[in-house]
mmCIF file of C-alpha atoms in Angstrom:
data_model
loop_
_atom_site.group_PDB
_atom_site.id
_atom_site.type_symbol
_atom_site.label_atom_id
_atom_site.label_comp_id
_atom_site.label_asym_id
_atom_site.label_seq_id
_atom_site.Cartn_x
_atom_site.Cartn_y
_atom_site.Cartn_z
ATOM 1 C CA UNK Y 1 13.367 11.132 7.435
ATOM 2 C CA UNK Y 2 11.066 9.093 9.516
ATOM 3 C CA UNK Y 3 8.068 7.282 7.617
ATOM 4 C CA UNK Y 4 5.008 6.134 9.170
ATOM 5 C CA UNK Y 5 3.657 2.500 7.460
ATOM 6 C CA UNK Y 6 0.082 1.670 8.368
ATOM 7 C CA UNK Y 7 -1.033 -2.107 8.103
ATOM 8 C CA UNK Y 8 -4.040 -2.080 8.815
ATOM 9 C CA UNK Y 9 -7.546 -3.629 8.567
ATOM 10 C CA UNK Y 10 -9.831 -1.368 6.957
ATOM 11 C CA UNK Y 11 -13.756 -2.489 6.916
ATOM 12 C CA UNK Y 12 -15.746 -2.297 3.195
ATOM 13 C CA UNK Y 13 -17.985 0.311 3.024
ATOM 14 C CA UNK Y 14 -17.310 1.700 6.455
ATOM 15 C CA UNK Y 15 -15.766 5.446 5.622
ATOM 16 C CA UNK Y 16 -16.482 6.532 8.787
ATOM 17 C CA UNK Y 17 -14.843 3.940 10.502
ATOM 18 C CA UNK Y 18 -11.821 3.630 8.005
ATOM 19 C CA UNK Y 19 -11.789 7.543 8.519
ATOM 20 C CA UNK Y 20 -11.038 7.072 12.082
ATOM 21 C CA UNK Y 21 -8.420 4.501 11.783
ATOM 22 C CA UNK Y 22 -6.341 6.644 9.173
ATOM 23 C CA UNK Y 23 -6.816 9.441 11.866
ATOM 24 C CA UNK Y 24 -5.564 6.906 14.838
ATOM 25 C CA UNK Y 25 -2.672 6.103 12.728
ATOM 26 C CA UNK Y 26 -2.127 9.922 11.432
ATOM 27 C CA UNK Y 27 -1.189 10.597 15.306
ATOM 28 C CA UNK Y 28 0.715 7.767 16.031
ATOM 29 C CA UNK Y 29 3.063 9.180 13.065
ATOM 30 C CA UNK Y 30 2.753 12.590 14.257
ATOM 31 C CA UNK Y 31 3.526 11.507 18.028
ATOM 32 C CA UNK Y 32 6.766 9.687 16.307
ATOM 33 C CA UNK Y 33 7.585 12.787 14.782
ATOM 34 C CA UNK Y 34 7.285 11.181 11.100
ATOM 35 C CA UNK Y 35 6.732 13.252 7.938
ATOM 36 C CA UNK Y 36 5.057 10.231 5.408
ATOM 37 C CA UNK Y 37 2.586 8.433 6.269
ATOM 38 C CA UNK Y 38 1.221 5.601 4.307
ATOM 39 C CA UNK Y 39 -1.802 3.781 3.976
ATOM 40 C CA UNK Y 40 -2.816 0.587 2.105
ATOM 41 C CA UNK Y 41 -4.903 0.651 -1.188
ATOM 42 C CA UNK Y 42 -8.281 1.789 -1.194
ATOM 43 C CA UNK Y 43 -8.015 1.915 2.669
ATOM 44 C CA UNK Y 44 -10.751 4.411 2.690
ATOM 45 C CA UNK Y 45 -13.245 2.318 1.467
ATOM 46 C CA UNK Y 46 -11.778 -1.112 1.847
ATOM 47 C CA UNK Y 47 -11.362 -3.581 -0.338
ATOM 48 C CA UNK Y 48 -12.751 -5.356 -2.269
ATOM 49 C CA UNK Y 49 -15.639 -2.533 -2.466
ATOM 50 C CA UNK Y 50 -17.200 -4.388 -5.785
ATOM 51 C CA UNK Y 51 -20.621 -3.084 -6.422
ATOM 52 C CA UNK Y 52 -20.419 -0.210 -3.657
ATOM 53 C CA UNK Y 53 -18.445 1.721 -6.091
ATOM 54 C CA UNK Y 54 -21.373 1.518 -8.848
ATOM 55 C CA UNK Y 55 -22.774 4.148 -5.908
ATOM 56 C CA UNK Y 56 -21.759 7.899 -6.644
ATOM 57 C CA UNK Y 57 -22.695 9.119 -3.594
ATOM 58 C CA UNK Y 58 -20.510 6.597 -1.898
ATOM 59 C CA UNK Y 59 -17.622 7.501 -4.052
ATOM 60 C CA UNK Y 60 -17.859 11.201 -3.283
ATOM 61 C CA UNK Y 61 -18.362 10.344 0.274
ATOM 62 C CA UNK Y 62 -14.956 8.967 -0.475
ATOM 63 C CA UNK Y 63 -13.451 11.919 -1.725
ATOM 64 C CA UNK Y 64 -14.735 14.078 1.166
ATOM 65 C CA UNK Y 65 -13.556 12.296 4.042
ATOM 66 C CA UNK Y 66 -10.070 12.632 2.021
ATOM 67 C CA UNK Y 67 -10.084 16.412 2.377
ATOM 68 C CA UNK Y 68 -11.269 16.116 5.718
ATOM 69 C CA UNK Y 69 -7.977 13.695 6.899
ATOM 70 C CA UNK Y 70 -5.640 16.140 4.620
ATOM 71 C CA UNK Y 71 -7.779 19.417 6.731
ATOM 72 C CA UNK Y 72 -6.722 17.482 10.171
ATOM 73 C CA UNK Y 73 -3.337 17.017 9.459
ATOM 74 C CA UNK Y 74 -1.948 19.636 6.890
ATOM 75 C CA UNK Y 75 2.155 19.103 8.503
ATOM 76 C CA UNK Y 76 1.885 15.382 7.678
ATOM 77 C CA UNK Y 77 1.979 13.659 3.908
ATOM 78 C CA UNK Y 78 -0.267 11.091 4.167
ATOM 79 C CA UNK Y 79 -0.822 8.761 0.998
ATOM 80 C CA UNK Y 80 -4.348 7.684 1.294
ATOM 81 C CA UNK Y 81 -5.778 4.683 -1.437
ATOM 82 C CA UNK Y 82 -9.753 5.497 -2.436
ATOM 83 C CA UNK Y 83 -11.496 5.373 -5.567
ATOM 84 C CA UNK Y 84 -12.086 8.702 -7.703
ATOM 85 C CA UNK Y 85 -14.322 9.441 -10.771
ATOM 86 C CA UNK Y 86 -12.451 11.789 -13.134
ATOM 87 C CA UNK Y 87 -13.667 12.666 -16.438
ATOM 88 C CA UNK Y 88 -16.634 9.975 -16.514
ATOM 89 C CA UNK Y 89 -14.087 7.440 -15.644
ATOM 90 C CA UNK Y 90 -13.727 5.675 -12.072
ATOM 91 C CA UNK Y 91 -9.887 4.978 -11.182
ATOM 92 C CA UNK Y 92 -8.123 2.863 -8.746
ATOM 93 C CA UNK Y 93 -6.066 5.876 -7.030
ATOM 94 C CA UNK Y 94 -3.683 6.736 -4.507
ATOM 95 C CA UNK Y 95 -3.797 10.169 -3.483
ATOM 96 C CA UNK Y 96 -0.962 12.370 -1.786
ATOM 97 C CA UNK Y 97 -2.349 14.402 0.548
ATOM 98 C CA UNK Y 98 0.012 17.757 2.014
ATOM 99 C CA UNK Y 99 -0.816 21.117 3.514
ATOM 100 C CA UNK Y 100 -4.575 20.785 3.657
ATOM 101 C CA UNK Y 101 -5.275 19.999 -0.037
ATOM 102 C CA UNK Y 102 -5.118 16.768 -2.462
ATOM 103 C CA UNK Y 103 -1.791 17.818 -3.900
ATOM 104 C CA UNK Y 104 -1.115 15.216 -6.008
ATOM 105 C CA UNK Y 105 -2.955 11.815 -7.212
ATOM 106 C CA UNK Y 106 -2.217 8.344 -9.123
ATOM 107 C CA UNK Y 107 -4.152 5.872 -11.145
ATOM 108 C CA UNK Y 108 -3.141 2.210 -10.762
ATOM 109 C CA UNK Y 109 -2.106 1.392 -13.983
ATOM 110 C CA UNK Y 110 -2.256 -2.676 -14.237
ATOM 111 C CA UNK Y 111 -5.880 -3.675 -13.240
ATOM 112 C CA UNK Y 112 -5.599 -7.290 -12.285
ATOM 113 C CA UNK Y 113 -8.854 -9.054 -13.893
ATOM 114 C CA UNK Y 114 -8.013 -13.064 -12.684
ATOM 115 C CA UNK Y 115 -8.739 -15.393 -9.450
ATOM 116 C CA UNK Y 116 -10.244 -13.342 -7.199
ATOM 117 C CA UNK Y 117 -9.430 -10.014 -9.019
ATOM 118 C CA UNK Y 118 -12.363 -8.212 -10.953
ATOM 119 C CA UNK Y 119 -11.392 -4.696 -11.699
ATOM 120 C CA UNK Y 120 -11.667 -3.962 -15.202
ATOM 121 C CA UNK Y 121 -15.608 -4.594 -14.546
ATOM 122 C CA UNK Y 122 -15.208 -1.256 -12.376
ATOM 123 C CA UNK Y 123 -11.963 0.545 -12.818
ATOM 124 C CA UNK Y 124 -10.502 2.116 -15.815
ATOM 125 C CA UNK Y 125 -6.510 2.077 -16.058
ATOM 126 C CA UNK Y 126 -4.216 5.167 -15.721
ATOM 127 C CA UNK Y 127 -1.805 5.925 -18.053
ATOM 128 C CA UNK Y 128 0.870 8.470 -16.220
ATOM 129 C CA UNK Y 129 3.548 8.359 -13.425
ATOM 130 C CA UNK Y 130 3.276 9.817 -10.409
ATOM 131 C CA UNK Y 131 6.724 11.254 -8.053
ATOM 132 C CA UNK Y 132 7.127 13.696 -5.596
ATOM 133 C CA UNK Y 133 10.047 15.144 -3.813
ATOM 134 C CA UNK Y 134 10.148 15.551 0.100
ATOM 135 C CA UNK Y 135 13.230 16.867 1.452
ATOM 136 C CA UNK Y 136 15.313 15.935 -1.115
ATOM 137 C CA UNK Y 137 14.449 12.500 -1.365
ATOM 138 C CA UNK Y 138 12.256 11.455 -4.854
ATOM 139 C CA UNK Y 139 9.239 8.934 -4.421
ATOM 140 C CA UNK Y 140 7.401 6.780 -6.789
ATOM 141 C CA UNK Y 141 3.712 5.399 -6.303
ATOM 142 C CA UNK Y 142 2.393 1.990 -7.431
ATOM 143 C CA UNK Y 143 -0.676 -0.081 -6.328
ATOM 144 C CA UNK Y 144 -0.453 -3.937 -5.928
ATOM 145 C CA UNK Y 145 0.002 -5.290 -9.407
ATOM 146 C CA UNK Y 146 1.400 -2.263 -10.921
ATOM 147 C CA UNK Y 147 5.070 -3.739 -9.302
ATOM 148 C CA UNK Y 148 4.277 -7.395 -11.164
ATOM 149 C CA UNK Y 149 3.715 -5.549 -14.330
ATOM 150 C CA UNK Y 150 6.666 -4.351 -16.520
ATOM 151 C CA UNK Y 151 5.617 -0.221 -17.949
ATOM 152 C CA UNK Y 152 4.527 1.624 -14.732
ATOM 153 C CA UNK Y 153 7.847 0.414 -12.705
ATOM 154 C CA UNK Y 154 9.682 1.312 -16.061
ATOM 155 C CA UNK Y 155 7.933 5.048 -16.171
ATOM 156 C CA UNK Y 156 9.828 5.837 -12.939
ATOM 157 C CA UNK Y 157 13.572 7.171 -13.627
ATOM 158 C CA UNK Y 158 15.719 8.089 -10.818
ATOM 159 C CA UNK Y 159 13.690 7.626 -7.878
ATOM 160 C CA UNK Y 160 14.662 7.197 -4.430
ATOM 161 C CA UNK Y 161 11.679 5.027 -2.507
ATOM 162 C CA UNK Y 162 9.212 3.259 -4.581
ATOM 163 C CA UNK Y 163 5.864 3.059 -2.730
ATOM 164 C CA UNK Y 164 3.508 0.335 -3.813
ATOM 165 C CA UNK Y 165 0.758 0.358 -1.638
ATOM 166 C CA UNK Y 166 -1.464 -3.452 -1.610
ATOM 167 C CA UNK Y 167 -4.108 -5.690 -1.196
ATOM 168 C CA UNK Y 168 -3.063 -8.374 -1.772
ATOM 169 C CA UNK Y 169 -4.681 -11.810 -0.533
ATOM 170 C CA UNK Y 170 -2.801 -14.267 1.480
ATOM 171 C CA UNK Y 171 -1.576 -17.887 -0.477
ATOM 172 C CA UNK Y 172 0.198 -20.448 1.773
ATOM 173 C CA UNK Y 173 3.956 -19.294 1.405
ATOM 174 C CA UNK Y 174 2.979 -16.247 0.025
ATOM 175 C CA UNK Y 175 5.729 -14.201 1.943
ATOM 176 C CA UNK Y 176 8.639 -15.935 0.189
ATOM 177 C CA UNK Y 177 7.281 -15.963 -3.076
ATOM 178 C CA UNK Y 178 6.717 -12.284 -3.189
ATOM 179 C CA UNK Y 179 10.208 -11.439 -1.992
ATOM 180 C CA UNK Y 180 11.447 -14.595 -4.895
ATOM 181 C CA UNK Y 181 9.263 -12.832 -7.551
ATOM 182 C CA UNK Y 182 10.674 -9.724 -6.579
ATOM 183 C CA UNK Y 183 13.993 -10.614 -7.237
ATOM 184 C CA UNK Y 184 13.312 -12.817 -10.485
ATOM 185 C CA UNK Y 185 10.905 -10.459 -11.752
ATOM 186 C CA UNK Y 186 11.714 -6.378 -10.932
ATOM 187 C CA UNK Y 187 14.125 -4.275 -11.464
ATOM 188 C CA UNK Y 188 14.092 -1.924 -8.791
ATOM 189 C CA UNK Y 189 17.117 0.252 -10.587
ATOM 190 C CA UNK Y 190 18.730 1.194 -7.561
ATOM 191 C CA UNK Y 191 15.791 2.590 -5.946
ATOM 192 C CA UNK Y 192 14.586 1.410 -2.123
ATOM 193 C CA UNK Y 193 10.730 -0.505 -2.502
ATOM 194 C CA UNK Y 194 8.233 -0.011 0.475
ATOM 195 C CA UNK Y 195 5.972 -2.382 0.202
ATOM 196 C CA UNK Y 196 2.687 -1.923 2.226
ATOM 197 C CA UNK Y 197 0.149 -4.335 2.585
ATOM 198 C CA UNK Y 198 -3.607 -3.933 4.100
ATOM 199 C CA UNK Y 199 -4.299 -7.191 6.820
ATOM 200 C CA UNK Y 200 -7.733 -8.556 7.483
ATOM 201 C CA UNK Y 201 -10.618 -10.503 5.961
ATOM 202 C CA UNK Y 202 -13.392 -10.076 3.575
ATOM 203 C CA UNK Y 203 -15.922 -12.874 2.566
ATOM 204 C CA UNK Y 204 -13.274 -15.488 1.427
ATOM 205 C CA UNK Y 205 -10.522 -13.269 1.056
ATOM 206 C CA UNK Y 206 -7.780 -12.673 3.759
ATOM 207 C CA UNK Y 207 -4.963 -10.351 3.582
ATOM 208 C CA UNK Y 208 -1.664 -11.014 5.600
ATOM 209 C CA UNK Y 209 -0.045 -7.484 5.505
ATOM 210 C CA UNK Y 210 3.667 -9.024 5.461
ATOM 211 C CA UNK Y 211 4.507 -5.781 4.464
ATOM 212 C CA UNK Y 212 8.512 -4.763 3.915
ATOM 213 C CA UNK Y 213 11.250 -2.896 2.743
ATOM 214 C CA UNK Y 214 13.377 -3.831 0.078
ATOM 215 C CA UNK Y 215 16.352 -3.265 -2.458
ATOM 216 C CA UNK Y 216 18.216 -5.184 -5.079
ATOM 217 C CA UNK Y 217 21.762 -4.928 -3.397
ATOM 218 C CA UNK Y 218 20.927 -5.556 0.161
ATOM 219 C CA UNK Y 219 17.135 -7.471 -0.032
ATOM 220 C CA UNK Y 220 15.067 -7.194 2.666
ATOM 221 C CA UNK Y 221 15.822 -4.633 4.727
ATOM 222 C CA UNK Y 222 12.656 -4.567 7.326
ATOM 223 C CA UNK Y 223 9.210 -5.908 7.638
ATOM 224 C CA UNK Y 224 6.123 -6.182 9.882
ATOM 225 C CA UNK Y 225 4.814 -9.303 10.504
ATOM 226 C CA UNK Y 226 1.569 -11.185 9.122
ATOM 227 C CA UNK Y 227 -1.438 -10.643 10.482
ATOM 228 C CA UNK Y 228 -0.664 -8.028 12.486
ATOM 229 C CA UNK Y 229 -2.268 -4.514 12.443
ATOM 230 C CA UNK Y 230 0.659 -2.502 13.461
ATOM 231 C CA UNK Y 231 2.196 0.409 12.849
ATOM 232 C CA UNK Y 232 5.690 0.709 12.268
ATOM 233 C CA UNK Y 233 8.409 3.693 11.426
ATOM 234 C CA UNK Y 234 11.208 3.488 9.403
ATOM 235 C CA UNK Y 235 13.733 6.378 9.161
ATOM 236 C CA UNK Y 236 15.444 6.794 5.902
ATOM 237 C CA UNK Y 237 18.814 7.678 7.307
ATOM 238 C CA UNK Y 238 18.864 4.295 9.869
ATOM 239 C CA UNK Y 239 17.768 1.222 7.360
ATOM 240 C CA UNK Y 240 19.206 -1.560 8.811
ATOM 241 C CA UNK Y 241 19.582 -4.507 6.786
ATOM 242 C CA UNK Y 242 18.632 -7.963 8.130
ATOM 243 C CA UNK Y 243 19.159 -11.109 7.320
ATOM 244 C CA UNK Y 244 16.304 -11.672 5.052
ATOM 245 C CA UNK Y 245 17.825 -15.603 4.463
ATOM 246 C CA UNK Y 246 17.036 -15.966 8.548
ATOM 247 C CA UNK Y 247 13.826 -14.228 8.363
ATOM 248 C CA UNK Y 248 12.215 -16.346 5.627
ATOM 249 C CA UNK Y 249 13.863 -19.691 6.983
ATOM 250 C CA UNK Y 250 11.979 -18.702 10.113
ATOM 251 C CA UNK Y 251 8.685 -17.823 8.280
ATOM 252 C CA UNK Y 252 8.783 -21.543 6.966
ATOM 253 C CA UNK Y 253 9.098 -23.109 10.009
ATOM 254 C CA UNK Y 254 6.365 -21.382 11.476
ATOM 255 C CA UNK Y 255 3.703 -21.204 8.755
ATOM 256 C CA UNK Y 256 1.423 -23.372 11.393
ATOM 257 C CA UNK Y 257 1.456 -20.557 14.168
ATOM 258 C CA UNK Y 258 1.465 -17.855 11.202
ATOM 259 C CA UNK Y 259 -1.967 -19.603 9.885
ATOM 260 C CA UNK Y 260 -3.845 -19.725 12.729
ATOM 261 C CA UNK Y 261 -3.203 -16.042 12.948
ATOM 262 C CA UNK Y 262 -4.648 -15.800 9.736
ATOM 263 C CA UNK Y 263 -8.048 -17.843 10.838
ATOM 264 C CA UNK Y 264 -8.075 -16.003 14.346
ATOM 265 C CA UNK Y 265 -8.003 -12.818 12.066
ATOM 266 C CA UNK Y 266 -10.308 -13.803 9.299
#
C-alpha cells in the first residue's frame, strides 16, 4: 500500500489557501496511485491559530472546507488536522476522511502547555483511541506530544502504523534528539511510526518538517528532509531501511547549510 506524506507549509488563518494546498497534494497522491494521504496537525488552519480559534465562525469554516476536501476526493483517505467544537468543548483533532464523509475523528490527548506551547488556554484533552483498518493493515493516530506522553501510545494494542501527525518547532539538533528520545523514551511495541511534521514559519516559531519513518528493530527507515515542502510516498510492502547512523552523522555535519534553510524559509 502506497501512502502519500504531505510536509507542508500551511498559512494561519488562511483556509482557503490551506484548502488548496491539501487539494494540490490530494492529486499528487492520487496521480501516484496512493490510498493514505496525510497531512500535518491543524494543517487546515495552521498553526499556531491562538486567538483565531476563540472565532466560531472560523472554526466551522474549518469544518466545512473538511467535507468539501473529503466531497473532492471520496477514493482517497486523507487524514486532515483542524480544530472541532464538540459538545461545548473545542479539541485539537485529526480527522479521517473516506468516501465523501468524516468517517472517523481523534482528539489529541496530551495538550502541551510550556515554552512556546499554550493549548490548555484553548483546547480541551480527549480521552479515547482512535484505529482504523485499510486493507488489512491497522493504524493508530497521535498528534505531536501525544508520542512524548506515556497513556495515548499505551491505548493502542496491536497496531500496524502509528501516525503522529506534528508541529513541532525546530531546536538546533532537533533531528537527532527526536529520533534519541524516541528510542529512550517509546515503546513502539512492534508497530511501524510515521512521523509527519508541518515546515514553515510563524512569528518566532519555525518548523523543520524532518519528518520520518521509524521502528524499534530496524530505526529509521525513511525521511524527508528539513525545510523542505515535499511530498513523498512510501509503500508499505517496499520499506527500505537506511542507515539511520549515516543519515544523522550527515545531519551534524551539515547543520550550517540545514540552518540557513531554516532562515531562507522563515
Amino acid at each position: 500500500m502506497k501512502i502519500s506524506l504531505a510536509q507542508i507549509n500551511p498559512t494561519v488563518g488562511d483556509i482557503q489557501t490551506n484548502y488548496e494546498l491539501i487539494l494540490k497534494h490530494a492529486k499528487i497522491a492520487e496521480k501516484s496511485n496512493a490510498e493514505i494521504l496525510i497531512t500535518p496537525e491543524l494543517s487546515i488552519c495552521g498553526y499556531p491559530p491562538e486567538d483565531l480559534l476563540l472565532n466560531t465562525d472560523f472554526i466551522d469554516e474549518c469544518n466545512n472546507t473538511l467535507l468539501k476536501i473529503a466531497k473532492k476526493f471520496p477514493s482517497l483517505i486523507i487524514i486532515v488536522g483542524h480544530p472541532r467544537h464538540y459538545r461545548g468543548s473545542l479539541y485539537n483533532s485529526a480527522s479521517v476522511l473516506y468516501k465523501g464523509k468524516i468517517k472517523k475523528t481523534y482528539d489529541k490527548q496530551s495538550l502541551p502547555n510550556y515554552g512556546v506551547f499554550d493549548e490548555k488556554r484553548y483546547f480541551e484533552p480527549g480521552r479515547k483511541p482512535l484505529t482504523f483498518s485499510h486493507k488489512g493493515i491497522k493504524f493508530g493516530l497521535l498528534i505531536c506530544e501525544d508520542l512524548w506522553a506515556k497513556e495515548p501510545i499505551e491505548k493502542l494494542v496491536n497496531i500496524d502504523y502509528i501516525i503522529c501527525i506534528n508541529a513541532s518547532p525546530y531546536e538546533i539538533n532537533k533531528y537527532k534528539s527526536r529520533i534519541d528520545e524516541l528510542k529512550k523514551r517509546v515503546s513502539l511495541k512492534n508497530s511501524n511510526l510515521i512521523y509527519l511534521n508541518l515546515v514553515g514559519g510563524q512569528d518566532d516559531l519555525l518548523f523543520d518538517g524532518g519528518s520520518f519513518v521509524y521502528n524499534d528493530k530496524c530505526g529509521l527507515l525513511d525521511y524527508i528532509e528539513q525545510f523542505k515542502s515535499k511530498n513523498k510516498i512510501i509503500d508499505t510492502k517496499n520499506i527500505i531501511n537506511i542507515d539511520s547512523r549515516i543519515y544523522l552523522q550527515k545531519i551534524l555535519k551539515s547543520q550550517i547549510g540545514i540552518l540557513l534553510d531554516g532562515l531562507i524559509l522563515a
